[in-house]
Coordinates of C-alpha atoms and ligand atoms in Angstrom, one line a residue:
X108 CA -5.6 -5.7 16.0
X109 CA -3.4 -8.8 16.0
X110 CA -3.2 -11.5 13.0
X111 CA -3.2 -13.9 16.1
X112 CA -6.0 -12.2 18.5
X113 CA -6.2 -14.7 21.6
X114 CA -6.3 -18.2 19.6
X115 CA -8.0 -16.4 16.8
X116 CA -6.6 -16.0 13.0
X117 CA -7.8 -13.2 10.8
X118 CA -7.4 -14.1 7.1
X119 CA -5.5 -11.5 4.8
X120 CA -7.3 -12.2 1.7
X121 CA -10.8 -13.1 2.9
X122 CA -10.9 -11.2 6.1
X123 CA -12.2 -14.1 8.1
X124 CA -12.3 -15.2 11.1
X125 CA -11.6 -18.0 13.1
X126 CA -9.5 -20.3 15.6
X127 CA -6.0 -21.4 15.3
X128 CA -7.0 -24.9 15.7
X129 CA -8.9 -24.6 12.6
X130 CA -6.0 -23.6 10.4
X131 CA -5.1 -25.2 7.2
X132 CA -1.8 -26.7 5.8
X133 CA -1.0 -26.9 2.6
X134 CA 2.2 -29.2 1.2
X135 CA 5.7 -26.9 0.4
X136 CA 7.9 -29.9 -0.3
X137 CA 9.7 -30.2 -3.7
X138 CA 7.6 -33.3 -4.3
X139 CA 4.1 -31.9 -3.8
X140 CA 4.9 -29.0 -5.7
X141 CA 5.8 -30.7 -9.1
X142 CA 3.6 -29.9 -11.5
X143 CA 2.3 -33.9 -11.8
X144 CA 1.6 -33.7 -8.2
X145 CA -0.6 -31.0 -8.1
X146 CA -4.2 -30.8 -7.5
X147 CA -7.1 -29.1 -8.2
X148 CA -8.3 -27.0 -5.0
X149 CA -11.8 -25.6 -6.1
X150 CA -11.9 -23.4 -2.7
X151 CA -8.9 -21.5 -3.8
X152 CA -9.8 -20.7 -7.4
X153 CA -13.7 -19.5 -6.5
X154 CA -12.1 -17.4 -4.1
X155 CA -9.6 -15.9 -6.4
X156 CA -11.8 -15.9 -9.4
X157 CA -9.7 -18.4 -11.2
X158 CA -11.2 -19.9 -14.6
X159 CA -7.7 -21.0 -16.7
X160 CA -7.9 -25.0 -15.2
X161 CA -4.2 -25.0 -14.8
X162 CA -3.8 -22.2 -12.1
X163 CA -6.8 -24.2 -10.0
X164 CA -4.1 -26.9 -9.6
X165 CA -2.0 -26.3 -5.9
X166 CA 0.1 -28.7 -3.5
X167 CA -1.8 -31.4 -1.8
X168 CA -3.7 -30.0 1.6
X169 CA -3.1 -31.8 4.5
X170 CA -6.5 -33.8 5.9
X171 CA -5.9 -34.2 9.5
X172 CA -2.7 -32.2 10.2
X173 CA -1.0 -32.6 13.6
X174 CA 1.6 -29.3 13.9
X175 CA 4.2 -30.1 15.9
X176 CA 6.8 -27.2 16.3
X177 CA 5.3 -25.2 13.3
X178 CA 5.5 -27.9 11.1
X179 CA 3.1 -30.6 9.6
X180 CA 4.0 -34.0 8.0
X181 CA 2.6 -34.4 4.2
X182 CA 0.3 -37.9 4.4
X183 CA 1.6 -37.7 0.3
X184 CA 4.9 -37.3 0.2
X185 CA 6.2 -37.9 3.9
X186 CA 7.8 -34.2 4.2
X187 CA 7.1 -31.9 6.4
X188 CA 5.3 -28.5 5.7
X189 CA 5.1 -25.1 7.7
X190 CA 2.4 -23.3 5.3
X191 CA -0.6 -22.3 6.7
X192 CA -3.3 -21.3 4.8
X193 CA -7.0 -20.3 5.2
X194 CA -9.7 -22.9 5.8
X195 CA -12.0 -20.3 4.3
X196 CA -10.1 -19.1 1.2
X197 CA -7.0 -21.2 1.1
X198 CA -4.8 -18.5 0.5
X199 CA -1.5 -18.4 2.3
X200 CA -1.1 -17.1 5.9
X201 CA 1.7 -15.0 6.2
X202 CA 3.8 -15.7 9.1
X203 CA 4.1 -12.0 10.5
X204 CA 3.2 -9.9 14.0
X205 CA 0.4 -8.1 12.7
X206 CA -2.1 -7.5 9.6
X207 CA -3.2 -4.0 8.7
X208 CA -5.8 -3.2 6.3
X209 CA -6.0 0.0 4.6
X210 CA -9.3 0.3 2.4
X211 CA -9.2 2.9 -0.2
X212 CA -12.9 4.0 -1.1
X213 CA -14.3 6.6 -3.6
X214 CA -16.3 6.7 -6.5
X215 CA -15.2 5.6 -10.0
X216 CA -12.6 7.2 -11.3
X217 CA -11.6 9.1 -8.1
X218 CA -7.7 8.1 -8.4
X219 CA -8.0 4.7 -6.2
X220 CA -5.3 2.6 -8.2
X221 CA -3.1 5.4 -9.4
X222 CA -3.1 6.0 -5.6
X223 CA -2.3 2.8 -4.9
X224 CA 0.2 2.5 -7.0
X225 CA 1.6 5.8 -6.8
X226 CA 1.8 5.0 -2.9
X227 CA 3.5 1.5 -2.7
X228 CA 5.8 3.0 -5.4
X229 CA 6.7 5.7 -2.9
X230 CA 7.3 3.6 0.3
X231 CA 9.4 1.2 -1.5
X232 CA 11.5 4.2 -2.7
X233 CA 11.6 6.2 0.8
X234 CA 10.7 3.9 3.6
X235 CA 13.9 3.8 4.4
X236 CA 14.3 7.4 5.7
X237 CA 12.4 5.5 8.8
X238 CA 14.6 3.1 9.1
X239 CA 12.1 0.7 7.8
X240 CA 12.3 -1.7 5.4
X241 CA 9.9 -3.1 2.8
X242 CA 8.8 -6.1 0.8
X243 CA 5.8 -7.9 -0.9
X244 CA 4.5 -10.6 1.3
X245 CA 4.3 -12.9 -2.0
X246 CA 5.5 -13.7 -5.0
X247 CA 1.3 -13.0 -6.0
X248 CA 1.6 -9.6 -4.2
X249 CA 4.9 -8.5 -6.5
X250 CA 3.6 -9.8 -9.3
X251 CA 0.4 -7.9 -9.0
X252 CA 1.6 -5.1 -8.1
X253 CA 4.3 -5.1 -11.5
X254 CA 1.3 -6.1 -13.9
X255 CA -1.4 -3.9 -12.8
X256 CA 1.2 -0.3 -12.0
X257 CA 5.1 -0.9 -12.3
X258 CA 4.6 -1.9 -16.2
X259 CA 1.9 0.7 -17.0
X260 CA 3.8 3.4 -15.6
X261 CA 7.1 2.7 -17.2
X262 CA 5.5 2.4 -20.1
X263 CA 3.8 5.5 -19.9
X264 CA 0.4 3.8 -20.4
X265 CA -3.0 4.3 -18.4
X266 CA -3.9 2.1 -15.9
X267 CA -6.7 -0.3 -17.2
X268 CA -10.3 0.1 -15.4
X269 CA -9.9 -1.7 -12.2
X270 CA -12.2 -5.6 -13.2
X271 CA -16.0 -5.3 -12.8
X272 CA -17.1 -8.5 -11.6
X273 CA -19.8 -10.4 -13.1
X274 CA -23.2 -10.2 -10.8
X275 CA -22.6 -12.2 -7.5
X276 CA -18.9 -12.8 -8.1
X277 CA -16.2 -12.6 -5.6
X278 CA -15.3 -9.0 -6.1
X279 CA -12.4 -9.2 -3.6
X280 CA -11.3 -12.2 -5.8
X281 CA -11.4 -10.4 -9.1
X282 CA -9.1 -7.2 -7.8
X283 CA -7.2 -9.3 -5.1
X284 CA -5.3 -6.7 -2.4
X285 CA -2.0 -6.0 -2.7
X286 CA 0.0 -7.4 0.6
X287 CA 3.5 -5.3 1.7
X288 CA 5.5 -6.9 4.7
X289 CA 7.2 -3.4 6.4
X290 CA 10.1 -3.7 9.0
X291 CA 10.5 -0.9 11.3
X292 CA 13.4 -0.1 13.3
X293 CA 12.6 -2.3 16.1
X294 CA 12.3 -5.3 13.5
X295 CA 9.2 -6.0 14.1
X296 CA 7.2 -7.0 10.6
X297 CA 3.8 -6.1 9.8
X298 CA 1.9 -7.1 7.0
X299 CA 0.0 -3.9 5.0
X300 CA -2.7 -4.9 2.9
X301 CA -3.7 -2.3 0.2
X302 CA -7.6 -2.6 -0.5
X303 CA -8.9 -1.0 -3.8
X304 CA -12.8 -0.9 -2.8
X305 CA -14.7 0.6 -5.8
X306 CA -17.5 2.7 -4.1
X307 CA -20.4 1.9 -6.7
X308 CA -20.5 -1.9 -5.6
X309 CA -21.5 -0.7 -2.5
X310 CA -25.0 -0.9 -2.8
X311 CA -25.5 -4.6 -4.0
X312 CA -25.4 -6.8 -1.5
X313 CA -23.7 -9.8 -2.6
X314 CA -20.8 -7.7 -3.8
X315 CA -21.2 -6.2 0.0
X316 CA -20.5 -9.7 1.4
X317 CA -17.0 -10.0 0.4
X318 CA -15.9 -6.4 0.5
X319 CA -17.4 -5.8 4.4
X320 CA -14.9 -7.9 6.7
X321 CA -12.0 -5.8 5.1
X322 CA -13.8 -2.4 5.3
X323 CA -15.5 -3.4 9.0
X324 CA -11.7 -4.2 10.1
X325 CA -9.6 -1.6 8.8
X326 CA -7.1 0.0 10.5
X327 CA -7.5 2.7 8.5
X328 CA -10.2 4.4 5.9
X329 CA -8.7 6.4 3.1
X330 CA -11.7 8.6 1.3
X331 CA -10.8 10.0 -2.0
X332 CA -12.3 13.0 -3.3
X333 CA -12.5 13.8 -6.8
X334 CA -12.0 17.6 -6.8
X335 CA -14.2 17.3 -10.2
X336 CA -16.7 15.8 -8.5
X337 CA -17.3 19.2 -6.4
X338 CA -19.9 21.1 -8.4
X339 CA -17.9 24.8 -7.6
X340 CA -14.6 23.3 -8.2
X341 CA -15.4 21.5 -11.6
X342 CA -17.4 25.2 -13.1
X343 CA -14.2 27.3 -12.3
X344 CA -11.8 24.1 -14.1
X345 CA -14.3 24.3 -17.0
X346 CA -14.6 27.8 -17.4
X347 CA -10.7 28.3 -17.1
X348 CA -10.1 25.2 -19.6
X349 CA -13.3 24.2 -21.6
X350 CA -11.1 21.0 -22.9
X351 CA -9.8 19.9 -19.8
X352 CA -10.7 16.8 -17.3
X353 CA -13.7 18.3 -16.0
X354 CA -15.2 19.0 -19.5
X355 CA -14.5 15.1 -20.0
X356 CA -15.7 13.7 -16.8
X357 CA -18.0 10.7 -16.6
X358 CA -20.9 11.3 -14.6
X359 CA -21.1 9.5 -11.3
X360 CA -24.3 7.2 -10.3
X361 CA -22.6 7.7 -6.8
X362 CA -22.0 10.8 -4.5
X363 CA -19.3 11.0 -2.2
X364 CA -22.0 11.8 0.2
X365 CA -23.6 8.2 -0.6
X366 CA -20.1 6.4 -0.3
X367 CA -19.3 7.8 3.1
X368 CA -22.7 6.9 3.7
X369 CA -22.4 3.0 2.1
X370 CA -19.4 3.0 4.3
X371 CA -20.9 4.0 7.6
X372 CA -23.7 1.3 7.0
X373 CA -21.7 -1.5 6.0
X374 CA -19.7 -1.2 9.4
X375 CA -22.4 -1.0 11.1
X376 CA -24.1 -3.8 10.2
X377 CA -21.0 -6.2 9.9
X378 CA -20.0 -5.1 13.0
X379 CA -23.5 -5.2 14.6
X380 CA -22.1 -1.3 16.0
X381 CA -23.7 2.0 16.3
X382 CA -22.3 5.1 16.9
X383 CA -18.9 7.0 16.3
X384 CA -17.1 4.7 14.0
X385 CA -13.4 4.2 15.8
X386 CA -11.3 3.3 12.8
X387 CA -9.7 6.5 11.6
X388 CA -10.8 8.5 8.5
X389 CA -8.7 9.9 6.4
X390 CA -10.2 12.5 3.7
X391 CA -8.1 12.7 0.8
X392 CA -8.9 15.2 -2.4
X393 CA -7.1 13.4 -5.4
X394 CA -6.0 15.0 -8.5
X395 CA -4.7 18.1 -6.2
X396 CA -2.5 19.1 -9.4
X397 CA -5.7 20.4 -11.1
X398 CA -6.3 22.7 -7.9
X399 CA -2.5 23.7 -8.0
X400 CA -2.3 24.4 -11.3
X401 CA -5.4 26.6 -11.4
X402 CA -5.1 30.6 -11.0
X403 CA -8.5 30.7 -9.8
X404 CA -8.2 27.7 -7.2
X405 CA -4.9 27.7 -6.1
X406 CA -4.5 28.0 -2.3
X407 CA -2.0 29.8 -0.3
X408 CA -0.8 27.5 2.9
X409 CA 1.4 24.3 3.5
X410 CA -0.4 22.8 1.4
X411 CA 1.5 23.7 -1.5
X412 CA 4.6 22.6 0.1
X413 CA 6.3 19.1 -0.8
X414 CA 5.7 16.5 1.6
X415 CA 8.0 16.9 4.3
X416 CA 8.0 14.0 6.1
X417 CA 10.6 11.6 4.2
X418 CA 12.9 14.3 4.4
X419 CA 12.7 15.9 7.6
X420 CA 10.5 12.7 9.7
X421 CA 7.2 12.8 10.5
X422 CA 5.4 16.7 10.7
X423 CA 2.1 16.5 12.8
X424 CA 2.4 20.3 12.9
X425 CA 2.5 20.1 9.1
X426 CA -0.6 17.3 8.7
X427 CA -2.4 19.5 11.4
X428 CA -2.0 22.5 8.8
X429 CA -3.0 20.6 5.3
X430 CA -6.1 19.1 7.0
X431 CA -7.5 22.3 8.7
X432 CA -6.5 24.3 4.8
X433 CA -8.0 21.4 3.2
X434 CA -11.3 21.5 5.8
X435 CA -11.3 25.4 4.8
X436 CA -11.5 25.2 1.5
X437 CA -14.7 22.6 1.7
X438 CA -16.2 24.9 3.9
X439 CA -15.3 27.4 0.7
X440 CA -16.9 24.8 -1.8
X441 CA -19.8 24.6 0.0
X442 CA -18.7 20.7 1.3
X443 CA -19.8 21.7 4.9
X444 CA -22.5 19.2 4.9
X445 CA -20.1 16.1 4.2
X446 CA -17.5 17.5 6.3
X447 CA -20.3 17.6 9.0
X448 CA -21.2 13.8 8.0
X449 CA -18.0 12.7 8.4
X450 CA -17.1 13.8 11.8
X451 CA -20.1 12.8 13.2
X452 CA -19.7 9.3 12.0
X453 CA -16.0 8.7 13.2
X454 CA -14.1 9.4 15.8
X455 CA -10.7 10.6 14.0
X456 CA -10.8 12.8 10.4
X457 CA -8.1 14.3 8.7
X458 CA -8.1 16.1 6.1
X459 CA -5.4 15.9 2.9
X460 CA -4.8 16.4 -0.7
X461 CA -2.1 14.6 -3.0
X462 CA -1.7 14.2 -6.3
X463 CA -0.8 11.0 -7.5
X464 CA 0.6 11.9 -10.9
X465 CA 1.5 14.6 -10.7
X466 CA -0.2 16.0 -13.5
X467 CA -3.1 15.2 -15.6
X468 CA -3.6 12.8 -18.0
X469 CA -4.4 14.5 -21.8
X470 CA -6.5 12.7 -24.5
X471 CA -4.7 11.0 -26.9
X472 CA -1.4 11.8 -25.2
X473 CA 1.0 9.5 -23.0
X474 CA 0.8 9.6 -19.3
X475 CA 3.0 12.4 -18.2
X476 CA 5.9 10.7 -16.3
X477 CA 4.5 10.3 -12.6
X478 CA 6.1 13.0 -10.1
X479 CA 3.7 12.3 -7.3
X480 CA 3.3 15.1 -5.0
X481 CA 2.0 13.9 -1.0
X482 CA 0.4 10.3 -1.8
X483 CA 2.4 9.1 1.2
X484 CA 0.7 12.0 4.1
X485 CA -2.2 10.0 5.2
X486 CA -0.7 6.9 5.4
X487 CA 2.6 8.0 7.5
X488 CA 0.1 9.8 8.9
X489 CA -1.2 6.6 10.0
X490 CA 1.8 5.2 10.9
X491 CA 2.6 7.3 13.1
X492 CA -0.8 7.3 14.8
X493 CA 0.1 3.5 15.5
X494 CA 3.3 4.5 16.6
X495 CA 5.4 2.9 14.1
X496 CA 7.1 5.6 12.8
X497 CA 7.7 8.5 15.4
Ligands
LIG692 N1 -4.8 15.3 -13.0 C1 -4.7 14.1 -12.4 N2 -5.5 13.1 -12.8 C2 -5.5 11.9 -12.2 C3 -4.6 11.7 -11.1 N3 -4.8 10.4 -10.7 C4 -5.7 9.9 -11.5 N4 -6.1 10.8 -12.4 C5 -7.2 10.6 -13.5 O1 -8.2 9.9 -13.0 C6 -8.5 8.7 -13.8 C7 -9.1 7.6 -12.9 O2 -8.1 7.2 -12.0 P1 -8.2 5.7 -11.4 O3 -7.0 5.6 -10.4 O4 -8.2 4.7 -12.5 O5 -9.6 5.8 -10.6 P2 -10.4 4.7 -9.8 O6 -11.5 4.3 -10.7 O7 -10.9 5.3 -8.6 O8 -9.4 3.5 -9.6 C8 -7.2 8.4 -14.4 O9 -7.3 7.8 -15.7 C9 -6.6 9.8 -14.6 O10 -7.0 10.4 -15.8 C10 -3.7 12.8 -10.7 O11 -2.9 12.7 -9.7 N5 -3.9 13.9 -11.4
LIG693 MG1 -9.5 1.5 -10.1
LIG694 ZN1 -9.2 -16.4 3.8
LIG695 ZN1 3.7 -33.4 0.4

């Protein structure tokens, strides 16, 4: 799916959409971005959950822009502008070939940020070995993405709670994506959006309205599941380690039965769609170290392999291997009912297990240092699907 599809624009941020002609331009010229000239753009800071009055103020927005060769003229200052932003959301369009959305679901505390993080930290470390290049698509984006994960991790500190909203806030606005621009070896640019979608929101409906456009038009669906959350996984990591993670889980309201579940419905009704789902699934266990680590649980099979895709370029034979070990082992846990669910609901599942730290996390102790172990697999996994990487 194209950013431009025909003379239709799909926003980034909001995941709207509608026609070129209805586009938006905001003022870029030294004069309307002083700090005097500013105004305040109520649009902007409701969408982004803004309160502090000074970060509501943005450059003047052009009233009746007429674009001539990419660029505006400012009816304040007499310049001329080429940003475009969003008559929905007034954030800022980015100018590349495409926009792919990868929504990351699960229930609390199923790893979402730390995989997040853990994964943009990765690509911008190994991209390269593709030939690919990569970059935040703004200054908000780098940011974001040092505040909520590069500090925390070099500070050894746990990531904080990803925001609740408050009832019938903008919960997209509240935990705003995180936007990467990657180059491949063709240079052609496409813009990644990373979207943290807490699973327990799922059921209220207002919260529904914001989070459905980006789920509805992913290019991708990255499930994450809590080995801890698996009733014969967690009594074999409690009976091996009374004081470990599983002891000290929180209890779920959610399943991941219920999220894939949410998931399914939300498509389908945004969408107005029944059926196989055709965006593909991609069924991630989290915290795999607790699996590795455990004598009881530990596997035999590729699985415990490094990644070998940065190193070598992209294995199918290898992903072909993890997902049908991983699908074996939920068959073993007595999963076959989910794994059932999810195949018949979409088109495309693999299956794959990664562990974003590396390690886990003790009470009262530092966060190890992070040594991720196959964060990247599902999404070079969809990369290459899209034929990006090869
Ligand atoms: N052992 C282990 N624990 C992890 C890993 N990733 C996350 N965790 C634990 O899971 C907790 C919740 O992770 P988080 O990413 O905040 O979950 P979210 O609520 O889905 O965003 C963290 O505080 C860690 O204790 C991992 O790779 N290994
Ligand atoms: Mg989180
Ligand atoms: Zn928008
Ligand atoms: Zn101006």
């Amino acid at each position: 799916m194209g950013l431009f599809d025909f003379d239709k624009v799909i926003c980034p941020y909001c995941y709207n959409k509608f026609p070129k002609s209805q586009i938006m331009w905001r003022c870029n010229s030294g004069k309307c971005i002083r700090p005097a000239a500013l105004e305040e753009d109520s649009v902007y800071a409701e969408y982004h959950n803004i309160t502090n009055p000074a970060e509501k103020r943005k450059p003047h927005i052009i009233p009746d822009p007429k674009p001539k060769k990419g660029f505006v003229k400012c009816d304040k200052c007499g310049d001329d502008t080429n940003m475009q932003i969003c008559p929905v959301c007034h954030s800022v369009l980015p100018k590349t070939d495409e926009n792919i959305v990868i929504s990351v679901i699960g229930v609390p505390g199923s790893g979402k940020s730390y995989y997040v993080g853990t994964l943009i930290r990765q690509l911008r470390q190994y991209m390269s070995a593709f030939g690919c290049s990569i970059k935040f698509t703004t200054d908000e984006s780098r940011r974001m993405y040092e505040d909520r994960f590069e500090t925390p991790f070099s500070k050894r500190i746990v990531l904080p709670k990803t925001k609740q909203p408050d009832e019938n806030a903008n919960i997209v606005g509240a935990n705003l994506p995180i936007l990467c621009d990657i180059t491949d070896d063709r240079l052609k640019t496409r813009t990644f959006t990373f979207f943290d979608a807490a699973g327990e929101n799922f059921e209220n409906e207002a919260i529904m309205r914001y989070v459905a456009p980006y789920i509805s038009h992913s290019a991708a669906i990255i499930l994450l599941l809590d080995p801890t959350q698996i009733p014969a996984v967690a009594n074999t990591l409690v009976s091996e380690n009374p004081n470990g993670v599983s002891g000290r889980r929180s209890v779920n309201t959610v399943s991941y039965e219920q999220v894939l579940n949410n998931t399914v419905e939300v498509i389908h009704s945004h969408l107005k769609s029944k059926g196989q789902i055709d965006i593909p699934l991609a069924v991630g266990f989290s915290k795999w170290d607790l699996i590795e680590n455990s004598p009881t649980l530990r596997p035999d099979g590729v699985i415990t392999n490094p990644s070998p895709h940065f190193m070598r370029g992209f294995s199918e034979e290898d992903c072909d291997n993890v997902s049908s070990e991983v699908e074996g082992l939920l068959a073993h846990w007595e999963c076959q009912n989910f794994v059932m669910l999810a195949r018949q609901q979409f088109k495309t599942v693999k299956f794959f297990g990664f562990s974003a730290i590396g390690a886990d996390i003790e009470t009262g102790r530092s966060v190890p240092n992070i040594v991720s172990k196959r964060v990247e697999d599902p999404f070079l996994w969809l990369l290459h699907k899209k034929k990006i990487i090869i």
